[in-house]
Amino acid sequence: MPRNAWKPSLKDRLVFALDVDDLEEARQWIDALRGEVGTFKVGLQLFTRIGPEGVRGLMNSDLQIFLDLKLHDIPHTVAQASRGIAALGARMFTVHTLGGTDMLAACAEAIAEEAGRLGLPRPLILGVTLLTSLDEAAARALGFNRKIRDQTLRLAALARQAGLDGVVASSQEVESIKKACGSEFLAVVPGIRPTEAGEKADDQKRTGTPLEAVERGADFLVVGRPLRQSSHPAQTAREIVEEIRRGWQHRSTGTL
Ligand code: C5P
């Protein structure tokens, strides 16, 4: 069984954040965007309302589900929860790197074993480093003496050593993470604001345009409000995928 046989298309690299309250609304967004968006992210907001059964109801062979539940518990519990996620057929999911190396390694081992046992593709495991809602003062209050940037890099390196596939990172952090962890280590980047909406950052502190993020090394872009609030969401999604294509081309031809 290959480590992960998934070859994401450009469209799969655009992840729409299904930050809504019910199944019906989630379905409507999927129907509106599935022509342009390949991956849909179910986070705590939707998961606490629709549960695993609801997620199963959203599953469809032509779309990928990213389960953003940010697991953080003792190694055994996270390993068992990860098995549930593999069985659900999610394509990727998140764990908190602050759970520690043993927890991350137990998660990676359980996921590989369970996916192999079920004959399913192994979901990608992505680490959350320090929440972007923490600033330097908040991190210090928690006892972190390093600068957030250094702490983030350290956690990304630990995640890689423990067998994770990548991390969630801001557009500004991507380059240093790729440098420290290697280009194969995935960077999933939220806080994306399309070029013409660049000035409207909402509550995101460290934003980037789709093109910038991909040129810097982003492998997947997580986009919520710029699509939800667009008057033409499918058109906006098409434009983002086009930027992903250009950024990807620059990266693969080295024309940056
Ligand atoms: O595009 P928008 O700001 O609406 O996207 C927000 C989405 O990105 C949410 O689903 C949020 O959970 C996710 N996210 C984030 N910052 C992180 C990690 C994830 O905004 N550091």
Coordinates of C-alpha atoms and ligand atoms in Angstrom, one line a residue:
M1 CA 0.0 0.0 0.0
P2 CA 1.6 3.3 -1.0
R3 CA 2.1 5.8 1.8
N4 CA -0.6 7.9 0.3
A5 CA -1.7 7.3 -3.3
W6 CA -3.6 10.6 -3.6
K7 CA -2.4 12.9 -6.4
P8 CA -4.3 16.1 -5.7
S9 CA -5.5 18.1 -8.8
L10 CA -5.2 21.9 -8.8
K11 CA -8.9 22.0 -7.9
D12 CA -8.3 19.7 -4.9
R13 CA -5.7 22.2 -3.7
L14 CA -8.4 24.7 -3.1
V15 CA -10.0 23.9 0.2
F16 CA -13.4 25.5 1.0
A17 CA -14.0 25.9 4.8
L18 CA -17.5 24.7 5.4
D19 CA -17.9 27.0 8.4
V20 CA -21.7 26.7 8.6
D21 CA -24.2 25.3 11.1
D22 CA -26.2 22.7 9.3
L23 CA -26.1 19.9 6.8
E24 CA -28.5 21.5 4.3
E25 CA -26.3 24.7 4.1
A26 CA -23.2 22.6 3.8
R27 CA -24.8 20.6 0.9
Q28 CA -25.8 23.8 -0.8
W29 CA -22.2 25.2 -0.7
I30 CA -20.9 21.9 -2.0
D31 CA -23.3 21.9 -4.9
A32 CA -22.5 25.5 -5.7
L33 CA -18.7 25.0 -5.6
R34 CA -18.0 21.4 -6.6
G35 CA -17.3 22.4 -10.2
E36 CA -14.3 24.5 -9.0
V37 CA -13.4 23.3 -5.5
G38 CA -12.1 19.7 -4.9
T39 CA -11.7 19.7 -1.1
F40 CA -14.2 20.7 1.6
K41 CA -13.1 21.3 5.2
V42 CA -15.4 20.3 8.0
G43 CA -14.3 21.9 11.3
L44 CA -15.6 21.9 14.8
Q45 CA -18.5 24.3 14.0
L46 CA -20.1 21.9 11.5
F47 CA -18.9 18.6 13.1
T48 CA -20.4 19.4 16.5
R49 CA -23.8 19.8 14.7
I50 CA -23.8 17.0 12.0
G51 CA -21.4 14.4 13.5
P52 CA -19.7 11.6 11.7
E53 CA -23.1 10.5 10.1
G54 CA -23.5 14.0 8.7
V55 CA -19.9 13.9 7.3
R56 CA -20.7 10.5 5.7
G57 CA -23.7 12.2 4.1
L58 CA -21.4 14.8 2.5
M59 CA -19.0 12.2 1.1
N60 CA -19.0 11.8 -2.6
S61 CA -16.5 10.2 -4.9
D62 CA -15.7 13.5 -6.7
L63 CA -14.8 15.5 -3.6
Q64 CA -12.4 15.2 -0.7
I65 CA -13.1 15.9 3.0
F66 CA -10.6 17.6 5.3
L67 CA -11.6 16.9 8.9
D68 CA -10.2 19.8 10.9
L69 CA -10.9 18.6 14.4
K70 CA -7.5 19.5 15.8
L71 CA -7.1 16.4 18.0
H72 CA -5.1 16.9 21.3
D73 CA -5.2 14.2 24.0
I74 CA -3.1 11.3 25.3
P75 CA -1.4 9.2 22.6
H76 CA -3.8 6.2 22.9
T77 CA -7.0 8.4 22.7
V78 CA -5.7 10.3 19.7
A79 CA -4.6 7.1 18.0
Q80 CA -8.1 5.6 18.5
A81 CA -9.8 8.8 17.3
S82 CA -7.5 8.8 14.2
R83 CA -8.7 5.3 13.4
G84 CA -12.2 6.6 13.4
I85 CA -11.2 9.4 11.0
A86 CA -9.5 6.9 8.6
A87 CA -12.6 4.7 8.7
L88 CA -14.7 7.7 7.8
G89 CA -12.7 8.2 4.6
A90 CA -11.5 11.7 5.3
R91 CA -8.6 12.7 3.0
M92 CA -6.8 14.8 5.6
F93 CA -7.2 15.8 9.2
T94 CA -5.5 17.9 11.9
V95 CA -3.8 17.2 15.3
H96 CA -2.2 19.7 17.7
T97 CA 1.6 19.3 17.6
L98 CA 1.6 20.5 21.2
G99 CA 0.3 17.0 22.1
G100 CA 3.9 15.9 21.9
T101 CA 6.0 13.5 19.8
D102 CA 4.6 10.4 21.3
M103 CA 1.1 11.5 20.5
L104 CA 2.0 12.4 17.0
A105 CA 3.8 9.2 16.4
A106 CA 1.0 7.1 17.8
C107 CA -1.4 9.0 15.5
A108 CA 0.8 8.4 12.4
E109 CA 1.2 4.7 13.2
A110 CA -2.6 4.1 13.9
I111 CA -3.6 5.9 10.7
A112 CA -1.2 3.9 8.5
E113 CA -2.4 0.6 10.2
E114 CA -6.1 1.4 10.1
A115 CA -6.1 2.6 6.5
G116 CA -4.1 -0.5 5.4
R117 CA -6.5 -2.8 7.3
L118 CA -9.5 -1.2 5.7
G119 CA -7.9 -0.9 2.2
L120 CA -8.5 2.8 2.2
P121 CA -6.1 5.5 1.2
R122 CA -4.2 6.8 4.2
P123 CA -5.4 10.3 5.2
L124 CA -2.8 13.0 5.3
I125 CA -2.0 14.1 8.9
L126 CA -1.5 17.8 9.4
G127 CA -0.1 19.4 12.5
V128 CA -1.4 22.6 14.0
T129 CA 1.6 24.4 15.5
L130 CA 0.8 27.5 17.6
L131 CA -2.7 28.8 17.0
T132 CA -2.6 32.0 15.0
S133 CA -4.9 33.6 17.6
L134 CA -1.9 33.6 20.0
D135 CA 0.3 36.7 19.9
E136 CA 3.8 37.0 21.5
A137 CA 2.4 38.1 24.9
A138 CA -0.2 35.2 25.0
A139 CA 2.5 32.7 24.1
R140 CA 4.8 34.1 26.8
A141 CA 2.0 33.8 29.3
L142 CA 1.8 30.1 28.4
G143 CA 5.5 29.7 29.2
F144 CA 6.9 29.8 25.7
N145 CA 10.1 31.8 25.8
R146 CA 10.9 31.6 22.1
K147 CA 9.6 33.9 19.5
I148 CA 6.4 32.5 18.0
R149 CA 8.2 32.1 14.7
D150 CA 10.9 30.0 16.2
Q151 CA 8.4 28.0 18.3
T152 CA 6.4 27.3 15.2
L153 CA 9.4 26.0 13.3
R154 CA 10.4 23.8 16.2
L155 CA 6.9 22.3 16.3
A156 CA 6.9 21.8 12.6
A157 CA 10.2 19.9 12.7
L158 CA 8.9 17.7 15.5
A159 CA 5.8 17.0 13.5
R160 CA 7.9 15.9 10.6
Q161 CA 10.2 13.7 12.7
A162 CA 7.1 12.0 14.2
G163 CA 5.8 11.1 10.7
L164 CA 3.2 13.8 10.0
D165 CA 2.7 14.8 6.4
G166 CA 2.7 18.6 7.0
V167 CA 1.4 21.5 9.0
V168 CA -1.1 24.2 8.8
A169 CA 0.8 27.5 8.4
S170 CA 0.3 31.1 7.5
S171 CA 1.4 32.4 4.2
Q172 CA 4.3 34.2 5.9
E173 CA 5.6 31.1 7.6
V174 CA 5.5 28.8 4.6
E175 CA 9.0 29.5 3.2
S176 CA 10.8 29.0 6.4
I177 CA 8.9 25.8 7.2
K178 CA 9.7 24.4 3.7
K179 CA 13.3 25.3 4.2
A180 CA 13.5 23.6 7.6
C181 CA 11.4 20.6 6.9
G182 CA 11.9 20.0 3.2
S183 CA 9.7 20.7 0.1
E184 CA 7.8 17.4 0.5
F185 CA 6.5 18.4 3.9
L186 CA 3.1 19.8 3.1
A187 CA 2.0 23.3 4.0
V188 CA -1.8 24.0 4.2
V189 CA -2.4 27.7 4.3
P190 CA -5.4 29.6 5.6
G191 CA -5.8 33.3 5.8
I192 CA -6.0 33.6 2.0
R193 CA -7.4 36.8 0.6
P194 CA -7.8 37.0 -3.2
T195 CA -5.9 39.9 -4.8
E196 CA -8.8 42.2 -5.3
A197 CA -10.0 41.6 -1.7
G198 CA -6.5 42.0 -0.3
E199 CA -7.4 44.8 1.9
K200 CA -10.3 43.0 3.6
A201 CA -8.5 40.6 6.1
D202 CA -11.5 40.0 8.5
D203 CA -10.0 38.7 11.7
Q204 CA -7.0 37.1 9.9
K205 CA -3.7 38.7 11.0
R206 CA -1.3 37.2 8.5
T207 CA -2.9 37.0 5.1
G208 CA -1.5 36.4 1.6
T209 CA -3.0 36.3 -1.9
P210 CA -3.4 32.8 -3.5
L211 CA -0.5 33.4 -5.9
E212 CA 1.9 34.6 -3.2
A213 CA 1.0 31.7 -0.9
V214 CA 1.6 29.1 -3.7
E215 CA 4.8 30.7 -4.9
R216 CA 6.1 30.6 -1.3
G217 CA 5.4 26.9 -1.1
A218 CA 1.7 26.4 -0.1
D219 CA 0.4 23.0 -1.2
F220 CA -3.3 23.6 -0.2
L221 CA -5.1 26.9 0.3
V222 CA -8.0 27.1 2.9
V223 CA -10.5 29.7 1.9
G224 CA -13.7 30.5 3.7
R225 CA -15.1 34.0 3.9
P226 CA -13.7 35.3 0.5
L227 CA -15.9 32.6 -1.1
R228 CA -18.8 32.7 1.3
Q229 CA -19.1 36.5 1.0
S230 CA -18.4 36.7 -2.7
S231 CA -21.3 37.7 -4.9
H232 CA -20.1 35.1 -7.4
P233 CA -18.5 32.3 -5.4
A234 CA -17.9 29.9 -8.3
Q235 CA -16.3 32.6 -10.3
T236 CA -14.1 33.6 -7.4
A237 CA -13.1 30.0 -6.8
R238 CA -12.2 29.7 -10.5
E239 CA -10.0 32.7 -10.2
I240 CA -8.3 31.3 -7.1
V241 CA -7.6 28.0 -8.9
E242 CA -6.1 29.9 -11.8
E243 CA -3.8 31.6 -9.4
I244 CA -2.9 28.3 -7.9
R245 CA -2.1 27.1 -11.4
R246 CA 0.2 30.1 -12.1
G247 CA 1.9 29.8 -8.7
W248 CA 2.4 26.1 -9.3
Q249 CA 3.9 26.7 -12.7
H250 CA 6.3 29.3 -11.3
R251 CA 7.3 26.8 -8.6
S252 CA 7.9 23.9 -10.9
T253 CA 9.7 25.9 -13.6
G254 CA 11.7 27.9 -10.9
T255 CA 10.5 31.2 -12.5
L256 CA 9.9 33.1 -9.3
Ligands
C5P1 O1 -11.0 32.4 4.8 P1 -11.4 32.4 6.2 O2 -10.6 33.4 7.1 O3 -12.9 32.6 6.4 O4 -11.0 30.9 6.7 C1 -11.1 30.6 8.0 C2 -10.9 29.1 8.1 O5 -9.5 28.8 8.2 C3 -11.5 28.5 9.3 O6 -12.1 27.3 9.0 C4 -10.4 28.4 10.3 O7 -10.6 27.3 11.1 C5 -9.2 28.1 9.4 N1 -8.0 28.4 10.0 C6 -7.5 29.6 10.2 N2 -6.3 29.9 10.8 C7 -5.6 28.8 11.2 C8 -6.0 27.5 11.0 C9 -7.2 27.3 10.4 O8 -8.2 30.6 9.9 N3 -4.4 29.1 11.8

